[in-house]
GROMACS .gro file of C-alpha atoms in nm:
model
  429
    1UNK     CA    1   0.266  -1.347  -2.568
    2UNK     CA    2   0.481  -1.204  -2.294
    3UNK     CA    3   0.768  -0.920  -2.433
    4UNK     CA    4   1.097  -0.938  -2.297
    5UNK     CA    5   1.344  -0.675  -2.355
    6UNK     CA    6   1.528  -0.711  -2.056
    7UNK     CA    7   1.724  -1.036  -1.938
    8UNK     CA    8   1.867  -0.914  -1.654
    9UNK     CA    9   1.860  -0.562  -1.428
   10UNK     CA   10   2.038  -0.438  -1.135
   11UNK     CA   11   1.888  -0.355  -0.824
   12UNK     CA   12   1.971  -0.039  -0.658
   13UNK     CA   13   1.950   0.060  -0.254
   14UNK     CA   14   1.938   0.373  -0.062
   15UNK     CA   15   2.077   0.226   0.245
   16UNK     CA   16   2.010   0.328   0.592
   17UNK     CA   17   2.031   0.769   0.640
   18UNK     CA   18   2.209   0.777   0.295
   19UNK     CA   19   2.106   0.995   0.026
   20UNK     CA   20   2.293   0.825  -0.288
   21UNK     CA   21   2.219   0.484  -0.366
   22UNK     CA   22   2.446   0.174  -0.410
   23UNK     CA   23   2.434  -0.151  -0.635
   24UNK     CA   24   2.318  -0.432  -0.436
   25UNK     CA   25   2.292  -0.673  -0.687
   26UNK     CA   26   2.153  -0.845  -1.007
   27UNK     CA   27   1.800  -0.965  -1.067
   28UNK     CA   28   1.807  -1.226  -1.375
   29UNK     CA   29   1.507  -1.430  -1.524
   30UNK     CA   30   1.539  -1.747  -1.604
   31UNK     CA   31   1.199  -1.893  -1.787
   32UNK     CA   32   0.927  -1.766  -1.603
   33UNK     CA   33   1.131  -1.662  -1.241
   34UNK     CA   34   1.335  -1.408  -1.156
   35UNK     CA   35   1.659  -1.482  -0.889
   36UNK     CA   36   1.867  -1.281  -0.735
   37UNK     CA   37   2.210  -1.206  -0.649
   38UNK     CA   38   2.450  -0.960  -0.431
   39UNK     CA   39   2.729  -0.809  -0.583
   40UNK     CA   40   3.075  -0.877  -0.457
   41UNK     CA   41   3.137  -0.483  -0.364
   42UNK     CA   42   2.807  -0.476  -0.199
   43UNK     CA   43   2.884  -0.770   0.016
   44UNK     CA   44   3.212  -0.627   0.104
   45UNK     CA   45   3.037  -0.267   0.232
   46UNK     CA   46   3.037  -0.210   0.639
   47UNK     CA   47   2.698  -0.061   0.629
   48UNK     CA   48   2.519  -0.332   0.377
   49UNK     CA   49   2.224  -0.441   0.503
   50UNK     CA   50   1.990  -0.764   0.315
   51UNK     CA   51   1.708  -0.653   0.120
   52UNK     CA   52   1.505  -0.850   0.337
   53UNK     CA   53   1.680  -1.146   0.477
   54UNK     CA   54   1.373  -1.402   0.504
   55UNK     CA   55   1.416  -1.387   0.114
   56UNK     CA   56   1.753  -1.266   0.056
   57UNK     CA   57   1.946  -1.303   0.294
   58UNK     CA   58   2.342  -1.153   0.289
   59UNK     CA   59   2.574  -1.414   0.105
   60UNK     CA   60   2.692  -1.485  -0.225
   61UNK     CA   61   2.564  -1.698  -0.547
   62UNK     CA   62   2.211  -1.703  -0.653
   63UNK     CA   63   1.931  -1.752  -0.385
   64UNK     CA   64   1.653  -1.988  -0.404
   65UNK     CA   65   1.338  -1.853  -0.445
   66UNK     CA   66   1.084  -1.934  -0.142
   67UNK     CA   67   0.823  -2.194  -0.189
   68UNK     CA   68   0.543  -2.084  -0.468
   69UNK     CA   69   0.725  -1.723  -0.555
   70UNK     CA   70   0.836  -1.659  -0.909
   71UNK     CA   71   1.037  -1.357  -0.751
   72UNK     CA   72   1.118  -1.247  -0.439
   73UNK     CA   73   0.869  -1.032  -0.290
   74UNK     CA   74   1.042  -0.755  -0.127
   75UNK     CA   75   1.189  -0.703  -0.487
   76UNK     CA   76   0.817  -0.729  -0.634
   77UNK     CA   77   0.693  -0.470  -0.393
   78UNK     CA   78   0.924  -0.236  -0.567
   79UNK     CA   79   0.746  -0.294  -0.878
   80UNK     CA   80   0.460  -0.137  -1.034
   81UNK     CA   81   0.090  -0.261  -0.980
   82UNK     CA   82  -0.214  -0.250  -1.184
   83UNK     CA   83  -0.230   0.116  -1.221
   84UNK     CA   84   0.161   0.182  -1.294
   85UNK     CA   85   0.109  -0.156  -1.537
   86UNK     CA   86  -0.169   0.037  -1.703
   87UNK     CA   87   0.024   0.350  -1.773
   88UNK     CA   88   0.316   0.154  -1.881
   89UNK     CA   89   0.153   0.004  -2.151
   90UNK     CA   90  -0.071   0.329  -2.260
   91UNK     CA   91   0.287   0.443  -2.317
   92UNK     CA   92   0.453   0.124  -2.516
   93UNK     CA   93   0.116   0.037  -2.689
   94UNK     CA   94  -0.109   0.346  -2.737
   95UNK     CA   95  -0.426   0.285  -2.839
   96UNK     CA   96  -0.428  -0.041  -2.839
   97UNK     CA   97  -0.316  -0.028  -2.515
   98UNK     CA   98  -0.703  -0.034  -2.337
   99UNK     CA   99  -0.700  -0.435  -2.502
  100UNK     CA  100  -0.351  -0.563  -2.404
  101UNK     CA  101  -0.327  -0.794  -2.130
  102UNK     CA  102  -0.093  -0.655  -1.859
  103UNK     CA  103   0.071  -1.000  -1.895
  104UNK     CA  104   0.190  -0.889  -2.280
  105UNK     CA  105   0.496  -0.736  -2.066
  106UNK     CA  106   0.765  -0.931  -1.847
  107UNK     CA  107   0.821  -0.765  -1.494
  108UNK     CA  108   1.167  -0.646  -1.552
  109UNK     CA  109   0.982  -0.413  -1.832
  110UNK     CA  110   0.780  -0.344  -1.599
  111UNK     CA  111   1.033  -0.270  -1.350
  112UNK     CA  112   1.266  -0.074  -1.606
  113UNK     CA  113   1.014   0.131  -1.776
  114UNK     CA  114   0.869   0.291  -1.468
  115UNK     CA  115   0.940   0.601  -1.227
  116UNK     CA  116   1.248   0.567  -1.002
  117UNK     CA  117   1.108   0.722  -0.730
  118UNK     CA  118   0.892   0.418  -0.604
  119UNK     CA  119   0.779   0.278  -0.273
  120UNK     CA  120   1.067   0.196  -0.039
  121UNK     CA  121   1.406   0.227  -0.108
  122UNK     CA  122   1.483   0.033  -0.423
  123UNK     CA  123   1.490   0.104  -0.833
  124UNK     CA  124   1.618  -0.078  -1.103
  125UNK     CA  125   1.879   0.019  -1.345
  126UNK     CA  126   2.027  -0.146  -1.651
  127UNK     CA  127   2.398  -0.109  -1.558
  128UNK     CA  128   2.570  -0.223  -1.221
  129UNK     CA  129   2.824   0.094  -1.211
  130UNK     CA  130   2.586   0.448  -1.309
  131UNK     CA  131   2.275   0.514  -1.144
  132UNK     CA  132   2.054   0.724  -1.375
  133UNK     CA  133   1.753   0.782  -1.239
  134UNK     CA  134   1.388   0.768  -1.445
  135UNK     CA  135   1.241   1.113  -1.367
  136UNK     CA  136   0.920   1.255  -1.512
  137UNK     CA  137   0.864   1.630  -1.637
  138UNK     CA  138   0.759   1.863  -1.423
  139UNK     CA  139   0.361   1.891  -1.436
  140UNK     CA  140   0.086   2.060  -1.250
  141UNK     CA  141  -0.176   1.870  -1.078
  142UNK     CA  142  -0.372   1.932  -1.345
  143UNK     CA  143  -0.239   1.797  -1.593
  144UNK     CA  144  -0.133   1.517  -1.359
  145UNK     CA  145  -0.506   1.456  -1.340
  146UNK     CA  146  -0.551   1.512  -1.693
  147UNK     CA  147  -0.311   1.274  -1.757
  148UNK     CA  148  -0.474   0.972  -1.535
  149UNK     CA  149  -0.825   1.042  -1.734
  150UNK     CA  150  -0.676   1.001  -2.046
  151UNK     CA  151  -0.530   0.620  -1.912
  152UNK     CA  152  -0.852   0.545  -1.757
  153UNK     CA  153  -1.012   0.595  -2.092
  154UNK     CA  154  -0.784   0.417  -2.273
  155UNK     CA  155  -0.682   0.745  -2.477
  156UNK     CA  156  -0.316   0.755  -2.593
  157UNK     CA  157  -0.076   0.989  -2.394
  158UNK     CA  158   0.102   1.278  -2.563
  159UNK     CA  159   0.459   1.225  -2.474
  160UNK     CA  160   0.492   1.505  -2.269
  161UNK     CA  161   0.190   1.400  -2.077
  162UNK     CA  162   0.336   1.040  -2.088
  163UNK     CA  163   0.662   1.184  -1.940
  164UNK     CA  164   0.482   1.383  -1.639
  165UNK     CA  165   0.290   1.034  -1.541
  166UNK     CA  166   0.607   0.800  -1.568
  167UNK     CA  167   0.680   0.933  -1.174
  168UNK     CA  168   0.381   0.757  -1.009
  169UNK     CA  169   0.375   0.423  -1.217
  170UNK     CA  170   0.587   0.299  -0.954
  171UNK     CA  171   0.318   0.326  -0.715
  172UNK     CA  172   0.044   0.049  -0.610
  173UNK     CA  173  -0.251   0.011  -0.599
  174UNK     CA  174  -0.533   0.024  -0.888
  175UNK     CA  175  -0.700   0.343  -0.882
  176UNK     CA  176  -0.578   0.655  -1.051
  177UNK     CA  177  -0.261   0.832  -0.887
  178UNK     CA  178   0.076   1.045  -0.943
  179UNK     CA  179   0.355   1.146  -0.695
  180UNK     CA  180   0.381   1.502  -0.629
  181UNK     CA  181   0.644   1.672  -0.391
  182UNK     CA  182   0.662   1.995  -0.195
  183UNK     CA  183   0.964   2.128  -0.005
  184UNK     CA  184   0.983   1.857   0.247
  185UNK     CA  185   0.743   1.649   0.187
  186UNK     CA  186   0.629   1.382  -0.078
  187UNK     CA  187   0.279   1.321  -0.162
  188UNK     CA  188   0.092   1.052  -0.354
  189UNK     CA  189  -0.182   1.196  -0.538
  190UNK     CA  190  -0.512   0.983  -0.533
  191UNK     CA  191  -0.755   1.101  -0.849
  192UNK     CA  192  -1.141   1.020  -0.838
  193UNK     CA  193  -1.236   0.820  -1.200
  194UNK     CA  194  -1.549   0.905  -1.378
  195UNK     CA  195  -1.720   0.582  -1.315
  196UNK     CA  196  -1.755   0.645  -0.925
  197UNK     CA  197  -2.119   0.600  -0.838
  198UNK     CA  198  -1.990   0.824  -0.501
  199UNK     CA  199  -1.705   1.019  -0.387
  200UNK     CA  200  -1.465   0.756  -0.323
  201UNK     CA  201  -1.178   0.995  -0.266
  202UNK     CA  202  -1.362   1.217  -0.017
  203UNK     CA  203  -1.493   0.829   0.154
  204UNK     CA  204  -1.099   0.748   0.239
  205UNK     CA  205  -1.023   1.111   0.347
  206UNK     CA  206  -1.313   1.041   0.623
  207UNK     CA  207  -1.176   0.703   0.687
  208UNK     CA  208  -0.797   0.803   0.703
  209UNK     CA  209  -0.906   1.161   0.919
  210UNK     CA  210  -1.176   0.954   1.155
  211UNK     CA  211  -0.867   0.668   1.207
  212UNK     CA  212  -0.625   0.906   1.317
  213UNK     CA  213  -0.901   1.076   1.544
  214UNK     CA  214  -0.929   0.765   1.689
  215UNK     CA  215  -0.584   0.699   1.762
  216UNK     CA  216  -0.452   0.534   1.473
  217UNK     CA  217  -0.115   0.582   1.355
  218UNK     CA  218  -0.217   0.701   1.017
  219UNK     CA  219  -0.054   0.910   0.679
  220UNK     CA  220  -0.164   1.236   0.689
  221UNK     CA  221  -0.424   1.332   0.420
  222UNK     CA  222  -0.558   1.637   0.240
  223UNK     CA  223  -0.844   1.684  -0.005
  224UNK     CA  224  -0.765   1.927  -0.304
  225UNK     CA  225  -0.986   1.994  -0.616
  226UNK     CA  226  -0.879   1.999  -0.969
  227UNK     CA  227  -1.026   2.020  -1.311
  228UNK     CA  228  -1.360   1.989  -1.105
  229UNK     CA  229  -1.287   1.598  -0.971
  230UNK     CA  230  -1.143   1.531  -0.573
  231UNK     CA  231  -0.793   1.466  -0.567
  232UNK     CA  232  -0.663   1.330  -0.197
  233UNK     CA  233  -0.325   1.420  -0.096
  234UNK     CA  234  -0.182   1.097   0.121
  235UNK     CA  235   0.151   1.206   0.252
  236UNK     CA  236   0.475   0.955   0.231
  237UNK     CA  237   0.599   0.814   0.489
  238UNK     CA  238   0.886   0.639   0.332
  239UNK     CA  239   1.063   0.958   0.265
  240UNK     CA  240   1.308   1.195   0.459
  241UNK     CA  241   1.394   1.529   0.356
  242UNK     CA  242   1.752   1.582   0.463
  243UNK     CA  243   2.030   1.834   0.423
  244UNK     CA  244   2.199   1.585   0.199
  245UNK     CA  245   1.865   1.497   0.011
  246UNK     CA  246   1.615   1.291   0.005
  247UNK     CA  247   1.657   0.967   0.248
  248UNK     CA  248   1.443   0.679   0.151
  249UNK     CA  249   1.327   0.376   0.448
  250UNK     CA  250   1.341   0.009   0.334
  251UNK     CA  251   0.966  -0.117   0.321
  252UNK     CA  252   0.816  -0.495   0.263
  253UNK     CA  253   0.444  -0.526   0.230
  254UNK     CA  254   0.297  -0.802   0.504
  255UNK     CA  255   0.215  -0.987   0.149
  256UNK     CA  256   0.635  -1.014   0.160
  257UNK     CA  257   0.643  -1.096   0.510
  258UNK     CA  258   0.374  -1.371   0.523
  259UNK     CA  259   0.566  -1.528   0.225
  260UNK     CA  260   0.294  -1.520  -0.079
  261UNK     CA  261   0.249  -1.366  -0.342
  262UNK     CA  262  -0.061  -1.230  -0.523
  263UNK     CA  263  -0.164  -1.565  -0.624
  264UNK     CA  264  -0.189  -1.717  -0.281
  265UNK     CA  265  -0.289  -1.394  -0.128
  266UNK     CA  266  -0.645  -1.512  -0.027
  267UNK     CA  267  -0.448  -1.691   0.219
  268UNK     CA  268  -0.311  -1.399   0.405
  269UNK     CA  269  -0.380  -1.398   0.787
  270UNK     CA  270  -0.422  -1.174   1.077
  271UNK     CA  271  -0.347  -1.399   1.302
  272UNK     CA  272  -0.025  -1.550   1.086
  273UNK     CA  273   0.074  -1.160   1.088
  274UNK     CA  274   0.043  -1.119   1.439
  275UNK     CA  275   0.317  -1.431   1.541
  276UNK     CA  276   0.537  -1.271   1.282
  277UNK     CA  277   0.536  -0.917   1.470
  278UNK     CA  278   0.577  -1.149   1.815
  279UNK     CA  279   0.863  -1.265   1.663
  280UNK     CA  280   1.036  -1.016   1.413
  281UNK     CA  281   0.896  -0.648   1.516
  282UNK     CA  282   1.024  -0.383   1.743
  283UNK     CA  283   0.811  -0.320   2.017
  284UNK     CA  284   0.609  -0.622   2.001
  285UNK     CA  285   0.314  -0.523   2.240
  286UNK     CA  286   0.238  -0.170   2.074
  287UNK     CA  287   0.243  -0.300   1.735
  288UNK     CA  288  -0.017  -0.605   1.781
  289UNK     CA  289  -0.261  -0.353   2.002
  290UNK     CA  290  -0.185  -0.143   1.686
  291UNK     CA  291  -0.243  -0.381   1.440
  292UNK     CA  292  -0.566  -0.513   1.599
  293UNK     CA  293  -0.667  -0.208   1.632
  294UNK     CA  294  -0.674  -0.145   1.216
  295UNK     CA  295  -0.842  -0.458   1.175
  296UNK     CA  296  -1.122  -0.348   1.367
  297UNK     CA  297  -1.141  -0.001   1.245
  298UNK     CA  298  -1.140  -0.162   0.846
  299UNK     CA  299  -1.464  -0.387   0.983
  300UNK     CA  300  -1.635  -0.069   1.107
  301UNK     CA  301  -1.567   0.188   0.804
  302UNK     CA  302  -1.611  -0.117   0.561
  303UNK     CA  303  -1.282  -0.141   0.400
  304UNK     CA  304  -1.298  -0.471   0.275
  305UNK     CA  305  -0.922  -0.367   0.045
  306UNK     CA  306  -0.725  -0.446   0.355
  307UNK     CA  307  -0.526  -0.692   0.152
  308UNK     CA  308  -0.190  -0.818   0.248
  309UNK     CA  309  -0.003  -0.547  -0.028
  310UNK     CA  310  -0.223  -0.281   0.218
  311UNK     CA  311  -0.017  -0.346   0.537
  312UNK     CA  312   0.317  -0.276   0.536
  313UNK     CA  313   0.678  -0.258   0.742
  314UNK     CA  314   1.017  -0.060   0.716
  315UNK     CA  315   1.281  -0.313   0.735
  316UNK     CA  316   1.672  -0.178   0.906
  317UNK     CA  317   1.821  -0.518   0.818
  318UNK     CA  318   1.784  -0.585   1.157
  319UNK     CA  319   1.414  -0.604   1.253
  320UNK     CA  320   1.059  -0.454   1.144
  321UNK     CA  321   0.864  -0.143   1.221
  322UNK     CA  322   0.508  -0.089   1.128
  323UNK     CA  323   0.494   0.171   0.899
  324UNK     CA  324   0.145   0.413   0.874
  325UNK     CA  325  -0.172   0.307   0.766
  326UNK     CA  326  -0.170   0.434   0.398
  327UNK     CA  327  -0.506   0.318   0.223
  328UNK     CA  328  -0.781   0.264   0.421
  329UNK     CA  329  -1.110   0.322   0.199
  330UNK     CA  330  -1.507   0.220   0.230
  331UNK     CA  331  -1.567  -0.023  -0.077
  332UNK     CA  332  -1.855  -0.045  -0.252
  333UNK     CA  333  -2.118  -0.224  -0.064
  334UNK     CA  334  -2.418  -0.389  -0.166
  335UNK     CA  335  -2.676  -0.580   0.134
  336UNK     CA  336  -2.525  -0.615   0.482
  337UNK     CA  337  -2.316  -0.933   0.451
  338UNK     CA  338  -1.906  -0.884   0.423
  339UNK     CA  339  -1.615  -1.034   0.390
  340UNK     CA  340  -1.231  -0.875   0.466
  341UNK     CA  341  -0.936  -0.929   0.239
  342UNK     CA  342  -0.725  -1.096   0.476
  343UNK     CA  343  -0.811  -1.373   0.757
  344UNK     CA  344  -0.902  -1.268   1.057
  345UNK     CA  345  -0.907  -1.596   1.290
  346UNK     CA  346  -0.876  -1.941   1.146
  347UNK     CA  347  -1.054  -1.946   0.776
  348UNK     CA  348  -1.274  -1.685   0.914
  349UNK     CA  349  -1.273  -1.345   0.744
  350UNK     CA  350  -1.640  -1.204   0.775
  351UNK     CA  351  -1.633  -0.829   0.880
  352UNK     CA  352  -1.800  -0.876   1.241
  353UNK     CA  353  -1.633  -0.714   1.571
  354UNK     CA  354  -1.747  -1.082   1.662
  355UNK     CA  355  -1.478  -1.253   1.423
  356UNK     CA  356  -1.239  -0.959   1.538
  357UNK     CA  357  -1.221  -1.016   1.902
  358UNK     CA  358  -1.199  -1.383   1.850
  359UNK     CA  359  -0.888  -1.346   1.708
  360UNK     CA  360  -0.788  -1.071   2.039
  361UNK     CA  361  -0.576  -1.322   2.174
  362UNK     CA  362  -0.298  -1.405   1.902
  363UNK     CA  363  -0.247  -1.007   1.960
  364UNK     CA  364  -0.197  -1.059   2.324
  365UNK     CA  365  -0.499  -0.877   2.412
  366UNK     CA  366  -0.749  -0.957   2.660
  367UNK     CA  367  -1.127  -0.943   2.574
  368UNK     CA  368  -1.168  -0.631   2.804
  369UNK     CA  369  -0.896  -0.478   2.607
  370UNK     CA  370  -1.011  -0.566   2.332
  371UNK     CA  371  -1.398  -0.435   2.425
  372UNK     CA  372  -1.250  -0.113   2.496
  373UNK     CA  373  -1.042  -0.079   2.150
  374UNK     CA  374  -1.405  -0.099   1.968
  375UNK     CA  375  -1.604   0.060   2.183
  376UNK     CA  376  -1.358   0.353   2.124
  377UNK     CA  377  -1.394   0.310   1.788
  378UNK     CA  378  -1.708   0.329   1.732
  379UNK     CA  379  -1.776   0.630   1.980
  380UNK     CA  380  -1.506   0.837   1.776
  381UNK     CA  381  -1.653   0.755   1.448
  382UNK     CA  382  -2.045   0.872   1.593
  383UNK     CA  383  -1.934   1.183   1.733
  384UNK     CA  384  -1.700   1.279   1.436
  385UNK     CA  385  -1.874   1.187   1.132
  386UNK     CA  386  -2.045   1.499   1.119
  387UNK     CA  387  -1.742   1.748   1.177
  388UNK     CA  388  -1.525   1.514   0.911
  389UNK     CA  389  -1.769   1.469   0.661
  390UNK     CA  390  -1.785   1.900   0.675
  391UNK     CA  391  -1.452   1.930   0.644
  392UNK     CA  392  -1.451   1.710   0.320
  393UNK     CA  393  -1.749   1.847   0.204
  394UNK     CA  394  -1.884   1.589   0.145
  395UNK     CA  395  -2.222   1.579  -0.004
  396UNK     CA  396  -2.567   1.501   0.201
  397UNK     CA  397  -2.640   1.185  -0.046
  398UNK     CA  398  -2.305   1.056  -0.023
  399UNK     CA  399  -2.342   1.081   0.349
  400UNK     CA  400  -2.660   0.906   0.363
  401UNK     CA  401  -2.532   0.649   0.110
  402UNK     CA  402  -2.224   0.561   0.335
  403UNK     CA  403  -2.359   0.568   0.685
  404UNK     CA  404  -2.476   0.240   0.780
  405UNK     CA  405  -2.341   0.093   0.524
  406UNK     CA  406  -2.010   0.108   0.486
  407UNK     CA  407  -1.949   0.273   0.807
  408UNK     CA  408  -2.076   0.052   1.094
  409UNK     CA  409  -2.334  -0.129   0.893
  410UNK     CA  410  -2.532  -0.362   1.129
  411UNK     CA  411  -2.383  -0.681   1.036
  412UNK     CA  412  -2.065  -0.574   1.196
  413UNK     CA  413  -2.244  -0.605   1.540
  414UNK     CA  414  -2.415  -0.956   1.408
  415UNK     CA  415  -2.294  -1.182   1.729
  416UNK     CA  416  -2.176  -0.891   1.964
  417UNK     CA  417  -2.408  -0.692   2.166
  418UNK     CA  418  -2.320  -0.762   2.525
  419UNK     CA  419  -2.368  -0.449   2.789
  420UNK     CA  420  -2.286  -0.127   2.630
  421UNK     CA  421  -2.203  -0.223   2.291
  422UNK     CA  422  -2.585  -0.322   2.248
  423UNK     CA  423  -2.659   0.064   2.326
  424UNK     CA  424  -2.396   0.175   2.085
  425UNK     CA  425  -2.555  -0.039   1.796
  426UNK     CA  426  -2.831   0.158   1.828
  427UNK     CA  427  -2.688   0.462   1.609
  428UNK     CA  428  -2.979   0.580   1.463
  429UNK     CA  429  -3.004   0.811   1.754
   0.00000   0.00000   0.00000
């Protein structure tokens, strides 16, 4: 049965280059949905921008929920996923914890009872006039790590370890992770679990490093080593170091954007993404070639995890900006048949450059265009795997394990071998 502690909260905004944040408004359930309204004071503010004004858009009273949502998306972006939900109730539950469904807690627990410094530029708070913020003990990487093991194993946290987590439930995503922050920069800390059959973490760091090699706008990632396990370092992007402090950039996933949420997000399209950035984006052109571009690049590496909650945009209250690429890691694969998370063209999401360049004209790309964006591809990836798989160290089996697998397995080609592209399938050489 779900636990609710918390009928209403307020919802909190670091508006555009400020480094204080103001009440925007109250979030209030009502049965099983959560609406929204602005505050008077925040409607009366020069600078106030809408949270994201598909959804919300700048007036008063409550606002109808879209179609299908039980809450409006760029609000449940700002809320923890399955790994934050997982600390969370290690915390609340303890042992018993590794047996509750996630569902035993409402999302404004959820909300409430996690770090403050989360994705974007929102947090939650219980009143509407003091803005304390949720922040978690100083703690090593380490014990960070330490920390994460103990929730994947379903091992109750001591409370200080408890307290030094609490700053990363915010995060997404369902693998183990923590925020960590230099002088000027923020990083989210990815951990490796002990039931990888390879090195997962090193497999994204030679994913994220060969993208940005290839001309991907990409997060910049590290690889560290603690307590003997692979920790990658993904540096944030939604985060400004400032004389004044720390600025934070509104973000909305594309899961926001396309109007689902994770219920109908087997539905989420490419194609339905693209005539959104044709419509609502700043520099319309660059960001389709770009976002084509990542499509592709998740067929050849095999990250099949490009699900809507994977793409995301900053939001000025004016228009959209493609923000990084942030998680793009090789999944598991077993036999040479894939499919991607999202729709690529039509209903079809198999991960073939075939289905890809299909789809090259609802990016306003030609098929020579879109030729040459793979064929660039795939030449970076051959004559860099070597040189990034050193630089992660990453071990001979694991390299054997993920080339031609995950990274450019033959089915990718299955359709498409015209002129050159039938010489670069041959790989083997």
């Amino acid at each position: 049965m779900m636990t609710s502690e918390y009928p209403e909260l307020f919802v909190w905004i670091w508006l555009p280059k400020e480094s204080e944040p103001v009440v925007a408004g109250k979030l209030t359930a009502q049965g099983q949905v959560y609406v929204f309204n602005y505050g008077k004071s925040y409607l009366e503010r020069d600078n106030a921008i809408s949270l994201y004004d598909t959804e919300l858009p700048l007036r008063q009273g409550l606002i109808p929920l879209l179609p299908g949502l039980s809450m409006p998306g760029c609000l449940r972006d700002a809320s923890p996923d399955t790994w934050g939900r997982r600390v969370i109730l290690n915390r609340k539950f303890g042992a018993r914890a590794k047996g509750t469904d996630p569902a035993a807690l409402d999302e404004l627990t959820y909300m409430i009872e996690s770090g403050s410094d989360r994705i974007g530029a929102l947090d939650f708070q219980r009143s509407p006039t003091h803005y304390e913020p949720r922040h978690s003990a100083a703690a090593s990487l380490e014990e960070l790590a330490e920390a994460a093991e103990m929730v994947e194993k379903g091992i109750p946290l001591t409370e200080e370890l408890a307290h030094a987590l609490l700053h990363g439930t915010s995060i997404g995503g369902a693998r183990p992770k923590a925020l960590v922050q230099g002088d000027a920069k923020k990083f989210i800390a990815k951990f490796s679990t002990s039931t990888d059959i390879y090195s997962i973490v090193k497999a994204e760091f030679v994913a994220m490093r060969l993208a940005a090699l290839a001309g991907l706008d990409v997060a910049p990632v590290s690889l560290q080593t603690t307590l003997g396990k692979d920790v990658l370092l993904v540096e944030r992007f939604d985060r400004i170091a400032s004389v004044k402090g720390w600025l934070r950039k509104s973000l909305v996933s594309a899961l926001t954007l396309l109007s689902l949420d994770e219920m109908m997000a087997r539905y989420a399209s490419y194609e339905i993404l693209a005539e959104l950035v044709r419509a609502r984006f700043r520099d319309a052109p660059g960001t389709l070639r770009e976002l084509f571009s990542r499509m592709v690049f998740n067929v050849l590496v095999g990250n099949t995890d490009d699900h809507a909650r994977n793409h995301a945009a900053f939001w000025d209250g004016e228009m959209l900006t493609l923000s990084a690429a942030y998680d793009i890691c090789p999944q598991p694969r077993h036999g040479s048949i894939a499919s991607q998370a999202m729709l690529i063209t039509g209903n079809d999401r198999s991960s073939r450059i075939a289905t890809c360049l299909a789809a090259a004209p609802q990016f306003l790309l030609s098929e020579v265009e879109a030729c040459r964006i793979v064929e660039k591809q795939i030449l970076c990836i051959t004559e860099h795997w070597s040189t990034v798989c050193d630089e992660a160290a990453l071990p001979e089996v694991d390299r054997n394990l993920l080339w031609r697998n995950q990274f450019l397995n033959p089915f990718v080609f299955q359709g498409f071998l015209p002129g050159s592209m039938r010489d670069l399938a041959g790989l083997e050489r």
